[in-house]
């Protein structure tokens, strides 16, 4: 590999052994050190495509001039070698390499998969040398790359154990008097809020059976049995003090909880809150005026 901008005296030791074999060995070792220091793995930068040609970059951000030559039409007169013979290019390289923080602006790697890799400033200069049209195309491609926001990082996995949180919330729900069904629903809601994991959905138990295995009915089903609409039956339940509306949803009152069962449907509102469904046991019929 040859790094432009560095003289022989900078690349190789000033003193060499006089013995020919020893000198060759020393040269081999120095070459290995040089290659280890400056040869960098080449990767394909999927974000830079010019004229349907992917421009390869090395690990320090230099761009493959050979790929740019292909993108520009691969004309013989536009070969990178001709570009580097120009005095303007050589002056630009010298100026870039004079900056103390600047790594090599141009590196050439030999071999079948090798090529000449240059810094962004030389990419612009090469494109301008090709044509005004290609120069503008390169500038717009790089500008678009800078303007495009980086993809959002994937959320880190929660350090909270969903199963542990479910058990803790379930225990609290039982302590405050909720039956097992209601406690499980509350625990599932709390776990989902803390960890984003819907435990009941994972177990495919989105509808929980009541402990007594009673058959329960929705207001629509109850109303149909008495030739009433769901709206009418909900009003009867409200008039009997069995349910009330909170934030636009019917919720059983303390009196109504003896006859109601709340099911977790496994769905969610736009806000992310779980959608629940209230069903009623036949015992509620003794509380409403039909």
Tab-separated table of N, CA, C and O in Angstrom, residues 7 12 44 68-69 72 87 106 129 149 160 186 209-210 218 223 227:
chain	number	residue	atom	x	y	z
A	7	UNK	N	6.986	11.166	2.544
A	7	UNK	CA	8.222	10.922	1.812
A	7	UNK	C	8.829	9.601	2.222
A	7	UNK	O	8.462	8.997	3.240
A	12	UNK	N	10.410	5.076	5.946
A	12	UNK	CA	11.413	4.026	6.180
A	12	UNK	C	12.516	4.535	7.094
A	12	UNK	O	12.785	5.725	7.161
A	44	UNK	N	-18.417	-1.432	2.859
A	44	UNK	CA	-19.352	-0.800	1.943
A	44	UNK	C	-20.258	0.129	2.735
A	44	UNK	O	-20.937	-0.298	3.649
A	68	UNK	N	-15.972	6.212	-7.631
A	68	UNK	CA	-16.436	7.494	-8.166
A	68	UNK	C	-16.189	7.581	-9.673
A	68	UNK	O	-16.996	8.141	-10.418
A	69	UNK	N	-15.067	7.025	-10.107
A	69	UNK	CA	-14.769	6.991	-11.550
A	69	UNK	C	-15.845	6.204	-12.298
A	69	UNK	O	-16.328	6.612	-13.362
A	72	UNK	N	-19.040	8.185	-12.484
A	72	UNK	CA	-18.958	9.304	-13.434
A	72	UNK	C	-19.004	8.853	-14.888
A	72	UNK	O	-19.025	9.681	-15.795
A	87	UNK	N	-1.258	19.627	-11.233
A	87	UNK	CA	-0.571	20.417	-10.208
A	87	UNK	C	-1.548	20.919	-9.153
A	87	UNK	O	-1.210	21.016	-7.969
A	106	UNK	N	-4.831	10.444	1.070
A	106	UNK	CA	-4.944	9.484	-0.029
A	106	UNK	C	-4.179	8.221	0.316
A	106	UNK	O	-3.011	8.288	0.710
A	129	UNK	N	-13.466	18.248	-11.297
A	129	UNK	CA	-12.605	18.031	-12.466
A	129	UNK	C	-13.358	17.265	-13.559
A	129	UNK	O	-13.177	17.513	-14.740
A	149	UNK	N	-31.449	12.174	9.279
A	149	UNK	CA	-31.211	11.845	10.686
A	149	UNK	C	-30.837	10.386	10.850
A	149	UNK	O	-31.291	9.524	10.102
A	160	UNK	N	-36.384	-4.510	34.325
A	160	UNK	CA	-37.414	-4.978	35.250
A	160	UNK	C	-37.948	-6.317	34.768
A	160	UNK	O	-38.242	-6.495	33.593
A	186	UNK	N	-55.556	-6.272	36.917
A	186	UNK	CA	-54.807	-5.130	37.441
A	186	UNK	C	-53.301	-5.369	37.354
A	186	UNK	O	-52.531	-4.471	36.993
A	209	UNK	N	-61.715	-16.229	32.681
A	209	UNK	CA	-62.975	-16.790	33.177
A	209	UNK	C	-63.190	-16.347	34.614
A	209	UNK	O	-62.240	-16.129	35.365
A	210	UNK	N	-64.435	-16.206	34.999
A	210	UNK	CA	-64.740	-15.830	36.379
A	210	UNK	C	-64.470	-17.021	37.283
A	210	UNK	O	-64.577	-18.176	36.870
A	218	UNK	N	-72.684	-9.285	27.877
A	218	UNK	CA	-72.458	-7.862	27.620
A	218	UNK	C	-73.800	-7.140	27.693
A	218	UNK	O	-74.870	-7.771	27.610
A	223	UNK	N	-79.531	-6.724	26.750
A	223	UNK	CA	-80.634	-5.972	26.173
A	223	UNK	C	-81.399	-6.769	25.148
A	223	UNK	O	-82.640	-6.680	25.065
A	227	UNK	N	-85.521	-7.258	24.554
A	227	UNK	CA	-85.914	-6.382	23.445
A	227	UNK	C	-85.529	-4.934	23.751
A	227	UNK	O	-86.328	-4.006	23.641
